[in-house]
PDB file of C-alpha atoms and ligand atoms in Angstrom:
ATOM      1  CA  UNK A  21       1.947 105.742 -63.697  1.00 81.00           C
ATOM      2  CA  UNK A  22       0.509 109.095 -62.607  1.00 88.00           C
ATOM      3  CA  UNK A  23      -3.152 108.838 -61.663  1.00 92.00           C
ATOM      4  CA  UNK A  24      -5.755 111.491 -60.985  1.00 95.00           C
ATOM      5  CA  UNK A  25      -4.277 112.785 -57.676  1.00 93.00           C
ATOM      6  CA  UNK A  26      -0.791 113.145 -59.177  1.00 92.00           C
ATOM      7  CA  UNK A  27      -2.091 114.922 -62.267  1.00 96.00           C
ATOM      8  CA  UNK A  28      -4.224 117.236 -60.121  1.00 96.00           C
ATOM      9  CA  UNK A  29      -1.127 118.239 -58.153  1.00 93.00           C
ATOM     10  CA  UNK A  30       0.679 118.986 -61.435  1.00 95.00           C
ATOM     11  CA  UNK A  31      -2.344 120.999 -62.629  1.00 97.00           C
ATOM     12  CA  UNK A  32      -2.446 123.115 -59.480  1.00 95.00           C
ATOM     13  CA  UNK A  33       1.264 123.938 -59.771  1.00 94.00           C
ATOM     14  CA  UNK A  34       1.103 124.658 -63.517  1.00 97.00           C
ATOM     15  CA  UNK A  35      -1.989 126.804 -63.090  1.00 97.00           C
ATOM     16  CA  UNK A  36      -0.211 128.810 -60.395  1.00 96.00           C
ATOM     17  CA  UNK A  37       2.700 129.569 -62.727  1.00 97.00           C
ATOM     18  CA  UNK A  38       0.957 129.896 -66.092  1.00 98.00           C
ATOM     19  CA  UNK A  39      -2.510 131.353 -65.555  1.00 97.00           C
ATOM     20  CA  UNK A  40      -2.616 134.931 -66.776  1.00 97.00           C
ATOM     21  CA  UNK A  41       1.001 134.775 -67.960  1.00 98.00           C
ATOM     22  CA  UNK A  42       2.224 135.296 -71.527  1.00 98.00           C
ATOM     23  CA  UNK A  43       4.422 132.691 -73.177  1.00 98.00           C
ATOM     24  CA  UNK A  44       7.791 134.172 -74.167  1.00 98.00           C
ATOM     25  CA  UNK A  45       9.450 130.978 -75.377  1.00 97.00           C
ATOM     26  CA  UNK A  46       8.372 127.386 -75.869  1.00 96.00           C
ATOM     27  CA  UNK A  47      10.310 124.516 -77.320  1.00 93.00           C
ATOM     28  CA  UNK A  48      10.272 120.794 -77.746  1.00 92.00           C
ATOM     29  CA  UNK A  49      12.258 118.724 -80.172  1.00 85.00           C
ATOM     30  CA  UNK A  50      10.828 115.392 -79.150  1.00 89.00           C
ATOM     31  CA  UNK A  51       8.903 113.915 -82.054  1.00 88.00           C
ATOM     32  CA  UNK A  52       7.826 110.903 -80.060  1.00 90.00           C
ATOM     33  CA  UNK A  53       5.995 113.024 -77.492  1.00 92.00           C
ATOM     34  CA  UNK A  54       4.715 115.794 -79.755  1.00 92.00           C
ATOM     35  CA  UNK A  55       1.639 115.324 -81.855  1.00 79.00           C
ATOM     36  CA  UNK A  56       1.160 116.487 -84.528  1.00 69.00           C
ATOM     37  CA  UNK A  57       4.858 115.789 -84.932  1.00 60.00           C
ATOM     38  CA  UNK A  58       6.381 119.064 -86.111  1.00 69.00           C
ATOM     39  CA  UNK A  59       8.548 120.609 -83.372  1.00 76.00           C
ATOM     40  CA  UNK A  60       8.215 124.062 -84.997  1.00 78.00           C
ATOM     41  CA  UNK A  61       4.450 123.956 -84.472  1.00 85.00           C
ATOM     42  CA  UNK A  62       4.831 123.683 -80.708  1.00 91.00           C
ATOM     43  CA  UNK A  63       6.623 126.995 -80.330  1.00 92.00           C
ATOM     44  CA  UNK A  64       4.467 128.713 -82.964  1.00 91.00           C
ATOM     45  CA  UNK A  65       1.239 127.717 -81.202  1.00 92.00           C
ATOM     46  CA  UNK A  66       2.389 129.004 -77.830  1.00 95.00           C
ATOM     47  CA  UNK A  67       4.725 131.975 -78.111  1.00 96.00           C
ATOM     48  CA  UNK A  68       2.999 135.331 -77.628  1.00 97.00           C
ATOM     49  CA  UNK A  69      -0.186 133.717 -76.290  1.00 97.00           C
ATOM     50  CA  UNK A  70      -1.613 134.255 -72.839  1.00 98.00           C
ATOM     51  CA  UNK A  71      -2.513 131.143 -70.827  1.00 98.00           C
ATOM     52  CA  UNK A  72      -6.030 131.648 -69.503  1.00 97.00           C
ATOM     53  CA  UNK A  73      -6.393 128.399 -67.563  1.00 96.00           C
ATOM     54  CA  UNK A  74      -4.879 124.979 -66.871  1.00 98.00           C
ATOM     55  CA  UNK A  75      -7.703 122.439 -66.689  1.00 98.00           C
ATOM     56  CA  UNK A  76      -7.704 118.702 -66.059  1.00 98.00           C
ATOM     57  CA  UNK A  77     -10.012 115.839 -66.854  1.00 97.00           C
ATOM     58  CA  UNK A  78      -8.910 112.433 -65.625  1.00 97.00           C
ATOM     59  CA  UNK A  79      -5.223 112.081 -66.465  1.00 97.00           C
ATOM     60  CA  UNK A  80      -5.255 114.741 -69.226  1.00 98.00           C
ATOM     61  CA  UNK A  81      -4.222 118.369 -68.782  1.00 98.00           C
ATOM     62  CA  UNK A  82      -5.435 121.188 -71.031  1.00 98.00           C
ATOM     63  CA  UNK A  83      -3.829 124.615 -71.278  1.00 98.00           C
ATOM     64  CA  UNK A  84      -6.259 127.147 -72.726  1.00 97.00           C
ATOM     65  CA  UNK A  85      -4.513 129.847 -74.769  1.00 96.00           C
ATOM     66  CA  UNK A  86      -5.731 133.405 -75.341  1.00 92.00           C
ATOM     67  CA  UNK A  87      -6.341 132.889 -79.049  1.00 91.00           C
ATOM     68  CA  UNK A  88      -8.584 129.860 -78.508  1.00 92.00           C
ATOM     69  CA  UNK A  89      -5.775 127.349 -79.088  1.00 94.00           C
ATOM     70  CA  UNK A  90      -5.111 124.531 -76.661  1.00 96.00           C
ATOM     71  CA  UNK A  91      -2.213 122.447 -75.501  1.00 96.00           C
ATOM     72  CA  UNK A  92      -3.096 118.999 -74.210  1.00 97.00           C
ATOM     73  CA  UNK A  93      -0.714 116.944 -72.103  1.00 97.00           C
ATOM     74  CA  UNK A  94      -0.818 113.341 -70.903  1.00 97.00           C
ATOM     75  CA  UNK A  95       1.967 112.354 -68.531  1.00 97.00           C
ATOM     76  CA  UNK A  96       2.132 108.754 -69.752  1.00 95.00           C
ATOM     77  CA  UNK A  97       4.199 106.560 -67.424  1.00 93.00           C
ATOM     78  CA  UNK A  98       6.891 108.920 -66.163  1.00 94.00           C
ATOM     79  CA  UNK A  99       5.933 112.432 -67.289  1.00 96.00           C
ATOM     80  CA  UNK A 100       6.024 115.390 -64.865  1.00 95.00           C
ATOM     81  CA  UNK A 101       6.035 119.203 -65.021  1.00 96.00           C
ATOM     82  CA  UNK A 102       8.401 121.073 -62.758  1.00 95.00           C
ATOM     83  CA  UNK A 103       9.230 124.741 -62.288  1.00 96.00           C
ATOM     84  CA  UNK A 104      12.864 125.765 -62.834  1.00 96.00           C
ATOM     85  CA  UNK A 105      14.745 129.046 -62.930  1.00 97.00           C
ATOM     86  CA  UNK A 106      14.418 130.479 -66.463  1.00 96.00           C
ATOM     87  CA  UNK A 107      18.241 130.327 -66.778  1.00 97.00           C
ATOM     88  CA  UNK A 108      18.489 126.695 -65.643  1.00 97.00           C
ATOM     89  CA  UNK A 109      19.977 124.323 -68.236  1.00 97.00           C
ATOM     90  CA  UNK A 110      17.932 121.424 -69.584  1.00 96.00           C
ATOM     91  CA  UNK A 111      18.025 118.216 -67.580  1.00 95.00           C
ATOM     92  CA  UNK A 112      18.675 114.833 -69.167  1.00 96.00           C
ATOM     93  CA  UNK A 113      14.981 113.881 -69.298  1.00 96.00           C
ATOM     94  CA  UNK A 114      13.663 117.336 -70.250  1.00 97.00           C
ATOM     95  CA  UNK A 115      11.413 117.032 -73.334  1.00 96.00           C
ATOM     96  CA  UNK A 116       9.802 120.467 -73.474  1.00 97.00           C
ATOM     97  CA  UNK A 117       9.903 123.874 -71.820  1.00 97.00           C
ATOM     98  CA  UNK A 118       7.553 126.824 -71.597  1.00 98.00           C
ATOM     99  CA  UNK A 119       8.858 130.210 -70.431  1.00 98.00           C
ATOM    100  CA  UNK A 120       6.383 132.892 -69.404  1.00 98.00           C
ATOM    101  CA  UNK A 121       6.227 136.484 -68.219  1.00 98.00           C
ATOM    102  CA  UNK A 122       3.645 138.001 -65.918  1.00 95.00           C
ATOM    103  CA  UNK A 123       4.308 141.627 -65.151  1.00 92.00           C
ATOM    104  CA  UNK A 124       8.032 141.722 -64.469  1.00 93.00           C
ATOM    105  CA  UNK A 125       8.231 138.138 -63.217  1.00 96.00           C
ATOM    106  CA  UNK A 126       9.776 135.545 -65.521  1.00 97.00           C
ATOM    107  CA  UNK A 127       9.163 131.881 -64.855  1.00 98.00           C
ATOM    108  CA  UNK A 128       9.825 128.593 -66.603  1.00 98.00           C
ATOM    109  CA  UNK A 129       8.207 125.167 -66.497  1.00 98.00           C
ATOM    110  CA  UNK A 130       9.832 122.042 -67.887  1.00 98.00           C
ATOM    111  CA  UNK A 131       8.288 118.783 -69.001  1.00 97.00           C
ATOM    112  CA  UNK A 132      10.428 115.851 -67.820  1.00 97.00           C
ATOM    113  CA  UNK A 133       9.743 112.329 -69.057  1.00 96.00           C
ATOM    114  CA  UNK A 134      12.323 109.544 -68.747  1.00 95.00           C
ATOM    115  CA  UNK A 135      10.441 106.838 -70.622  1.00 95.00           C
ATOM    116  CA  UNK A 136       8.728 109.170 -73.114  1.00 95.00           C
ATOM    117  CA  UNK A 137       5.251 107.648 -73.089  1.00 95.00           C
ATOM    118  CA  UNK A 138       3.760 111.096 -72.457  1.00 96.00           C
ATOM    119  CA  UNK A 139       2.015 113.232 -75.089  1.00 95.00           C
ATOM    120  CA  UNK A 140       1.893 116.943 -75.912  1.00 96.00           C
ATOM    121  CA  UNK A 141      -0.777 117.847 -78.421  1.00 95.00           C
ATOM    122  CA  UNK A 142      -1.384 121.309 -79.873  1.00 93.00           C
ATOM    123  CA  UNK A 143      -4.930 121.679 -81.213  1.00 93.00           C
ATOM    124  CA  UNK A 144      -7.596 124.245 -82.052  1.00 92.00           C
ATOM    125  CA  UNK A 145     -10.399 122.174 -80.513  1.00 94.00           C
ATOM    126  CA  UNK A 146     -10.767 119.496 -77.883  1.00 96.00           C
ATOM    127  CA  UNK A 147      -9.070 116.310 -79.070  1.00 96.00           C
ATOM    128  CA  UNK A 148     -10.979 112.986 -79.299  1.00 96.00           C
ATOM    129  CA  UNK A 149      -9.101 111.529 -76.290  1.00 96.00           C
ATOM    130  CA  UNK A 150     -10.365 114.418 -74.130  1.00 98.00           C
ATOM    131  CA  UNK A 151     -13.927 114.225 -75.423  1.00 98.00           C
ATOM    132  CA  UNK A 152     -14.112 110.457 -74.828  1.00 98.00           C
ATOM    133  CA  UNK A 153     -13.399 110.814 -71.102  1.00 98.00           C
ATOM    134  CA  UNK A 154     -16.150 110.056 -68.601  1.00 97.00           C
ATOM    135  CA  UNK A 155     -16.917 112.306 -65.617  1.00 97.00           C
ATOM    136  CA  UNK A 156     -13.985 113.244 -63.429  1.00 97.00           C
ATOM    137  CA  UNK A 157     -14.600 111.919 -59.901  1.00 97.00           C
ATOM    138  CA  UNK A 158     -12.821 114.863 -58.260  1.00 95.00           C
ATOM    139  CA  UNK A 159     -14.342 117.674 -60.338  1.00 94.00           C
ATOM    140  CA  UNK A 160     -17.751 116.145 -61.039  1.00 95.00           C
ATOM    141  CA  UNK A 161     -18.268 113.760 -58.119  1.00 95.00           C
ATOM    142  CA  UNK A 162     -19.421 110.163 -58.621  1.00 96.00           C
ATOM    143  CA  UNK A 163     -22.922 109.580 -59.959  1.00 97.00           C
ATOM    144  CA  UNK A 164     -23.900 106.310 -58.250  1.00 97.00           C
ATOM    145  CA  UNK A 165     -26.913 105.653 -60.484  1.00 97.00           C
ATOM    146  CA  UNK A 166     -24.847 106.048 -63.656  1.00 97.00           C
ATOM    147  CA  UNK A 167     -22.114 103.818 -62.231  1.00 97.00           C
ATOM    148  CA  UNK A 168     -24.713 101.194 -61.250  1.00 98.00           C
ATOM    149  CA  UNK A 169     -26.144 101.278 -64.777  1.00 97.00           C
ATOM    150  CA  UNK A 170     -22.744 100.825 -66.413  1.00 97.00           C
ATOM    151  CA  UNK A 171     -21.727  98.030 -64.036  1.00 97.00           C
ATOM    152  CA  UNK A 172     -25.076  96.231 -64.480  1.00 96.00           C
ATOM    153  CA  UNK A 173     -24.327  95.914 -68.217  1.00 95.00           C
ATOM    154  CA  UNK A 174     -20.859  94.487 -67.734  1.00 96.00           C
ATOM    155  CA  UNK A 175     -19.520  90.991 -67.276  1.00 95.00           C
ATOM    156  CA  UNK A 176     -16.059  92.452 -66.795  1.00 96.00           C
ATOM    157  CA  UNK A 177     -14.407  92.402 -63.366  1.00 97.00           C
ATOM    158  CA  UNK A 178     -15.539  95.455 -61.425  1.00 98.00           C
ATOM    159  CA  UNK A 179     -11.919  96.671 -61.235  1.00 98.00           C
ATOM    160  CA  UNK A 180     -11.623  96.802 -65.044  1.00 98.00           C
ATOM    161  CA  UNK A 181     -14.795  98.878 -65.310  1.00 97.00           C
ATOM    162  CA  UNK A 182     -13.513 101.350 -62.707  1.00 97.00           C
ATOM    163  CA  UNK A 183     -10.301 101.776 -64.724  1.00 97.00           C
ATOM    164  CA  UNK A 184     -12.210 102.373 -67.982  1.00 97.00           C
ATOM    165  CA  UNK A 185     -11.528 106.083 -68.685  1.00 97.00           C
ATOM    166  CA  UNK A 186     -14.924 106.439 -70.359  1.00 97.00           C
ATOM    167  CA  UNK A 187     -16.670 105.324 -67.150  1.00 97.00           C
ATOM    168  CA  UNK A 188     -14.711 107.506 -64.725  1.00 97.00           C
ATOM    169  CA  UNK A 189     -11.746 109.559 -65.864  1.00 98.00           C
ATOM    170  CA  UNK A 190      -8.493 109.305 -63.958  1.00 96.00           C
ATOM    171  CA  UNK A 191      -8.913 106.035 -62.043  1.00 97.00           C
ATOM    172  CA  UNK A 192      -5.863 103.812 -62.477  1.00 95.00           C
ATOM    173  CA  UNK A 193      -4.597 100.614 -60.910  1.00 96.00           C
ATOM    174  CA  UNK A 194      -3.801 102.237 -57.556  1.00 95.00           C
ATOM    175  CA  UNK A 195      -7.122 104.002 -56.949  1.00 96.00           C
ATOM    176  CA  UNK A 196      -9.175 101.027 -58.193  1.00 98.00           C
ATOM    177  CA  UNK A 197      -7.241  98.572 -55.994  1.00 98.00           C
ATOM    178  CA  UNK A 198      -7.553 100.764 -52.917  1.00 98.00           C
ATOM    179  CA  UNK A 199     -11.220 101.631 -53.533  1.00 98.00           C
ATOM    180  CA  UNK A 200     -12.213  97.965 -53.722  1.00 98.00           C
ATOM    181  CA  UNK A 201     -10.389  97.220 -50.480  1.00 98.00           C
ATOM    182  CA  UNK A 202     -12.355 100.040 -48.815  1.00 98.00           C
ATOM    183  CA  UNK A 203     -15.537  98.636 -50.388  1.00 98.00           C
ATOM    184  CA  UNK A 204     -14.662  95.073 -49.229  1.00 98.00           C
ATOM    185  CA  UNK A 205     -15.232  93.668 -52.710  1.00 98.00           C
ATOM    186  CA  UNK A 206     -13.142  91.141 -54.641  1.00 98.00           C
ATOM    187  CA  UNK A 207     -11.690  93.036 -57.657  1.00 98.00           C
ATOM    188  CA  UNK A 208     -12.612  90.088 -59.917  1.00 97.00           C
ATOM    189  CA  UNK A 209     -16.342  90.306 -59.166  1.00 97.00           C
ATOM    190  CA  UNK A 210     -18.301  90.748 -62.424  1.00 97.00           C
ATOM    191  CA  UNK A 211     -19.982  94.165 -62.506  1.00 97.00           C
ATOM    192  CA  UNK A 212     -23.426  92.806 -63.295  1.00 96.00           C
ATOM    193  CA  UNK A 213     -23.551  90.728 -60.088  1.00 97.00           C
ATOM    194  CA  UNK A 214     -23.199  93.754 -57.791  1.00 97.00           C
ATOM    195  CA  UNK A 215     -26.200  94.838 -55.742  1.00 97.00           C
ATOM    196  CA  UNK A 216     -27.065  98.527 -55.547  1.00 97.00           C
ATOM    197  CA  UNK A 217     -25.753  98.613 -51.976  1.00 98.00           C
ATOM    198  CA  UNK A 218     -22.435  97.228 -53.232  1.00 98.00           C
ATOM    199  CA  UNK A 219     -22.200  99.880 -55.954  1.00 98.00           C
ATOM    200  CA  UNK A 220     -22.766 102.508 -53.258  1.00 98.00           C
ATOM    201  CA  UNK A 221     -19.864 100.945 -51.328  1.00 98.00           C
ATOM    202  CA  UNK A 222     -17.668 101.105 -54.444  1.00 98.00           C
ATOM    203  CA  UNK A 223     -18.486 104.798 -54.958  1.00 98.00           C
ATOM    204  CA  UNK A 224     -17.767 105.559 -51.292  1.00 98.00           C
ATOM    205  CA  UNK A 225     -14.558 103.522 -51.456  1.00 98.00           C
ATOM    206  CA  UNK A 226     -13.414 105.555 -54.447  1.00 97.00           C
ATOM    207  CA  UNK A 227     -14.202 108.784 -52.628  1.00 97.00           C
ATOM    208  CA  UNK A 228     -12.239 107.641 -49.561  1.00 96.00           C
ATOM    209  CA  UNK A 229      -9.211 106.503 -51.594  1.00 96.00           C
ATOM    210  CA  UNK A 230      -9.252 109.702 -53.649  1.00 95.00           C
ATOM    211  CA  UNK A 231      -9.499 112.071 -50.675  1.00 94.00           C
ATOM    212  CA  UNK A 232      -6.746 110.200 -48.842  1.00 93.00           C
ATOM    213  CA  UNK A 233      -4.375 110.279 -51.817  1.00 92.00           C
ATOM    214  CA  UNK A 234      -5.099 113.940 -52.576  1.00 92.00           C
ATOM    215  CA  UNK A 235      -4.256 114.871 -49.006  1.00 90.00           C
ATOM    216  CA  UNK A 236      -0.966 112.960 -49.139  1.00 89.00           C
ATOM    217  CA  UNK A 237       0.026 114.274 -52.579  1.00 86.00           C
ATOM    218  CA  UNK A 238      -0.704 117.886 -51.633  1.00 86.00           C
ATOM    219  CA  UNK A 239       1.496 117.496 -48.576  1.00 84.00           C
ATOM    220  CA  UNK A 240       4.396 115.917 -50.509  1.00 78.00           C
ATOM    221  CA  UNK A 241       7.307 117.679 -52.178  1.00 74.00           C
ATOM    222  CA  UNK A 242       7.425 117.838 -55.984  1.00 64.00           C
ATOM    223  CA  UNK A 243       7.289 114.252 -57.322  1.00 62.00           C
ATOM    224  CA  UNK A 244       8.246 112.618 -54.042  1.00 69.00           C
ATOM    225  CA  UNK A 245       6.672 109.161 -53.949  1.00 70.00           C
ATOM    226  CA  UNK A 246       5.101 108.018 -50.703  1.00 74.00           C
ATOM    227  CA  UNK A 247       3.615 104.608 -50.063  1.00 81.00           C
ATOM    228  CA  UNK A 248       0.400 105.392 -48.237  1.00 84.00           C
ATOM    229  CA  UNK A 249      -1.608 102.476 -49.537  1.00 94.00           C
ATOM    230  CA  UNK A 250      -3.596  99.860 -47.654  1.00 95.00           C
ATOM    231  CA  UNK A 251      -3.090  97.022 -50.157  1.00 97.00           C
ATOM    232  CA  UNK A 252      -1.620  98.395 -53.412  1.00 96.00           C
ATOM    233  CA  UNK A 253       1.912  96.998 -53.756  1.00 94.00           C
ATOM    234  CA  UNK A 254       1.614  95.206 -50.397  1.00 96.00           C
ATOM    235  CA  UNK A 255       1.394  91.532 -51.473  1.00 97.00           C
ATOM    236  CA  UNK A 256       2.345  89.303 -48.543  1.00 97.00           C
ATOM    237  CA  UNK A 257       2.020  92.088 -45.953  1.00 97.00           C
ATOM    238  CA  UNK A 258      -0.784  91.936 -43.373  1.00 98.00           C
ATOM    239  CA  UNK A 259      -4.114  93.562 -44.213  1.00 98.00           C
ATOM    240  CA  UNK A 260      -4.358  96.787 -42.140  1.00 97.00           C
ATOM    241  CA  UNK A 261      -7.909  95.785 -41.169  1.00 97.00           C
ATOM    242  CA  UNK A 262      -7.714  92.057 -40.324  1.00 98.00           C
ATOM    243  CA  UNK A 263      -3.981  91.092 -40.556  1.00 98.00           C
ATOM    244  CA  UNK A 264      -4.605  88.396 -43.221  1.00 98.00           C
ATOM    245  CA  UNK A 265      -1.685  88.356 -45.702  1.00 98.00           C
ATOM    246  CA  UNK A 266      -2.530  90.394 -48.828  1.00 98.00           C
ATOM    247  CA  UNK A 267      -2.752  88.319 -52.018  1.00 98.00           C
ATOM    248  CA  UNK A 268      -1.781  89.286 -55.553  1.00 98.00           C
ATOM    249  CA  UNK A 269      -3.378  88.184 -58.827  1.00 97.00           C
ATOM    250  CA  UNK A 270      -2.922  89.439 -62.380  1.00 97.00           C
ATOM    251  CA  UNK A 271      -6.151  90.875 -63.750  1.00 96.00           C
ATOM    252  CA  UNK A 272      -6.249  92.104 -67.366  1.00 93.00           C
ATOM    253  CA  UNK A 273      -2.465  92.268 -67.301  1.00 94.00           C
ATOM    254  CA  UNK A 274      -2.277  94.402 -64.150  1.00 94.00           C
ATOM    255  CA  UNK A 275      -0.991  93.264 -60.779  1.00 95.00           C
ATOM    256  CA  UNK A 276      -3.923  93.433 -58.382  1.00 97.00           C
ATOM    257  CA  UNK A 277      -3.699  93.082 -54.619  1.00 98.00           C
ATOM    258  CA  UNK A 278      -6.547  92.363 -52.227  1.00 98.00           C
ATOM    259  CA  UNK A 279      -7.337  90.855 -48.841  1.00 98.00           C
ATOM    260  CA  UNK A 280      -8.888  87.393 -49.239  1.00 98.00           C
ATOM    261  CA  UNK A 281     -10.708  87.769 -45.896  1.00 98.00           C
ATOM    262  CA  UNK A 282     -12.114  91.318 -46.265  1.00 98.00           C
ATOM    263  CA  UNK A 283     -12.698  90.890 -50.017  1.00 98.00           C
ATOM    264  CA  UNK A 284     -13.912  87.277 -50.303  1.00 97.00           C
ATOM    265  CA  UNK A 285     -14.341  85.704 -53.725  1.00 94.00           C
ATOM    266  CA  UNK A 286     -17.977  85.632 -54.786  1.00 86.00           C
ATOM    267  CA  UNK A 287     -19.376  82.075 -54.530  1.00 77.00           C
TER     268      UNK A 287
HETATM  269 ZN1   ZN B 329      -8.460  92.128 -44.464  1.00 82.19          ZN
END
């Protein structure tokens, strides 16, 4: 599932194509992805409007339109925006397209989504899902005191709190797993048992994991997937720090990997 670094890469590319451009055509017939459902509304909301900005908070994208309207997009499990030649035919997984003109240049972006868990929402104001998001660690940084306060109130495993989109927007299974390995903390540790020094380690671990992934994603082609992780998806492989085999547990329904030596279970 795309996490913050992936969505930021999509935002940068979309912003480069769409910002300052005028929409000449826009279409989607996919009722499962579009909300509110009417396919006609998608084109009507976009055509003739200028895109003033493509913003992101957590895993949500927001296109600001010249008339004050907005298009929100969540990539779900397999969603992705790509640029194609305006004449290029639709691909099998194409669910929406937006064609634009800036000066004499014509360009086209397509929304591809094989499993169709993504969402495209046309709205006049910010939607509740956007408003409910916590600070974005890339755009806003990580407020250690706020994080400490939220963790201190929680019996939940620290990993679950990190993945709560109202706590920090955009952290998914990958970033949380990697951050806790950097922080040398067992992902199952209840939030309220963490010392302040440990919360500082968590915040630093998140920063390290985020910077590393951003660097890799920005250097990769399109949606090329590269395994650059220390422990995520590496069950059974040696820990890059101490060579202990990485273990895997299921935590709140998500596969979670960690090093039992570097991230010892709290007694
Ligand atoms: Zn280790």
